[in-house]
Amino acid sequence: KNITDKKHSYNIHIEAVDANGKRIADDYVAANDLGGNQSQDFKAFEIVEEEKVESLKQAKFKIIEASSY
């Protein structure tokens, strides 16, 4: 959600980590031209290596970087 009252675009870097904090995978989402107070849903981690699928089901997901422009 764009919590400002002006239009912004965002780049978001997300990581999936296991119970020990080890990164399993990461992904990026780009939200372009979100108006003030506008929100949009995105899907991440849709394309992953088959051997990581089960690990991702148990992972914790964290936003590790978000930038706006």
mmCIF file of C-alpha atoms in Angstrom, residues 27-69:
data_model
loop_
_atom_site.group_PDB
_atom_site.id
_atom_site.type_symbol
_atom_site.label_atom_id
_atom_site.label_comp_id
_atom_site.label_asym_id
_atom_site.label_seq_id
_atom_site.Cartn_x
_atom_site.Cartn_y
_atom_site.Cartn_z
ATOM 1 C CA ASP A 27 12.375 -12.591 -5.278
ATOM 2 C CA TYR A 28 11.539 -9.065 -6.413
ATOM 3 C CA VAL A 29 8.235 -7.251 -6.905
ATOM 4 C CA ALA A 30 7.729 -3.968 -8.765
ATOM 5 C CA ALA A 31 4.680 -1.817 -8.087
ATOM 6 C CA ASN A 32 4.408 0.885 -10.714
ATOM 7 C CA ASP A 33 2.548 4.169 -10.368
ATOM 8 C CA LEU A 34 0.503 3.445 -7.251
ATOM 9 C CA GLY A 35 -1.703 6.421 -6.517
ATOM 10 C CA GLY A 36 -1.933 7.967 -3.067
ATOM 11 C CA ASN A 37 -3.385 5.464 -0.546
ATOM 12 C CA GLN A 38 -3.793 2.917 -3.343
ATOM 13 C CA SER A 39 -2.896 -0.728 -2.788
ATOM 14 C CA GLN A 40 -2.248 -3.639 -5.098
ATOM 15 C CA ASP A 41 -1.678 -7.362 -4.550
ATOM 16 C CA PHE A 42 1.318 -9.141 -6.034
ATOM 17 C CA LYS A 43 2.499 -12.727 -6.229
ATOM 18 C CA ALA A 44 6.081 -13.665 -5.470
ATOM 19 C CA PHE A 45 7.982 -16.960 -5.567
ATOM 20 C CA GLU A 46 5.786 -18.355 -8.338
ATOM 21 C CA ILE A 47 8.740 -19.757 -10.250
ATOM 22 C CA VAL A 48 11.088 -21.720 -7.990
ATOM 23 C CA GLU A 49 13.346 -24.711 -8.343
ATOM 24 C CA GLU A 50 11.439 -27.919 -7.647
ATOM 25 C CA GLU A 51 13.793 -28.983 -4.843
ATOM 26 C CA LYS A 52 12.983 -25.761 -2.929
ATOM 27 C CA VAL A 53 9.180 -26.068 -2.992
ATOM 28 C CA GLU A 54 8.833 -27.982 0.297
ATOM 29 C CA SER A 55 11.323 -25.703 2.076
ATOM 30 C CA LEU A 56 9.404 -22.642 0.950
ATOM 31 C CA LYS A 57 6.192 -24.010 2.450
ATOM 32 C CA GLN A 58 7.839 -23.794 5.898
ATOM 33 C CA ALA A 59 9.819 -20.586 5.279
ATOM 34 C CA LYS A 60 9.494 -17.197 6.887
ATOM 35 C CA PHE A 61 9.334 -14.322 4.420
ATOM 36 C CA LYS A 62 10.964 -10.963 4.999
ATOM 37 C CA ILE A 63 11.142 -7.734 3.062
ATOM 38 C CA ILE A 64 14.838 -6.989 3.000
ATOM 39 C CA GLU A 65 14.717 -3.831 0.896
ATOM 40 C CA ALA A 66 12.060 -1.521 -0.440
ATOM 41 C CA SER A 67 12.664 1.605 -2.465
ATOM 42 C CA SER A 68 10.327 4.151 -3.969
ATOM 43 C CA TYR A 69 10.732 6.503 -6.880
#
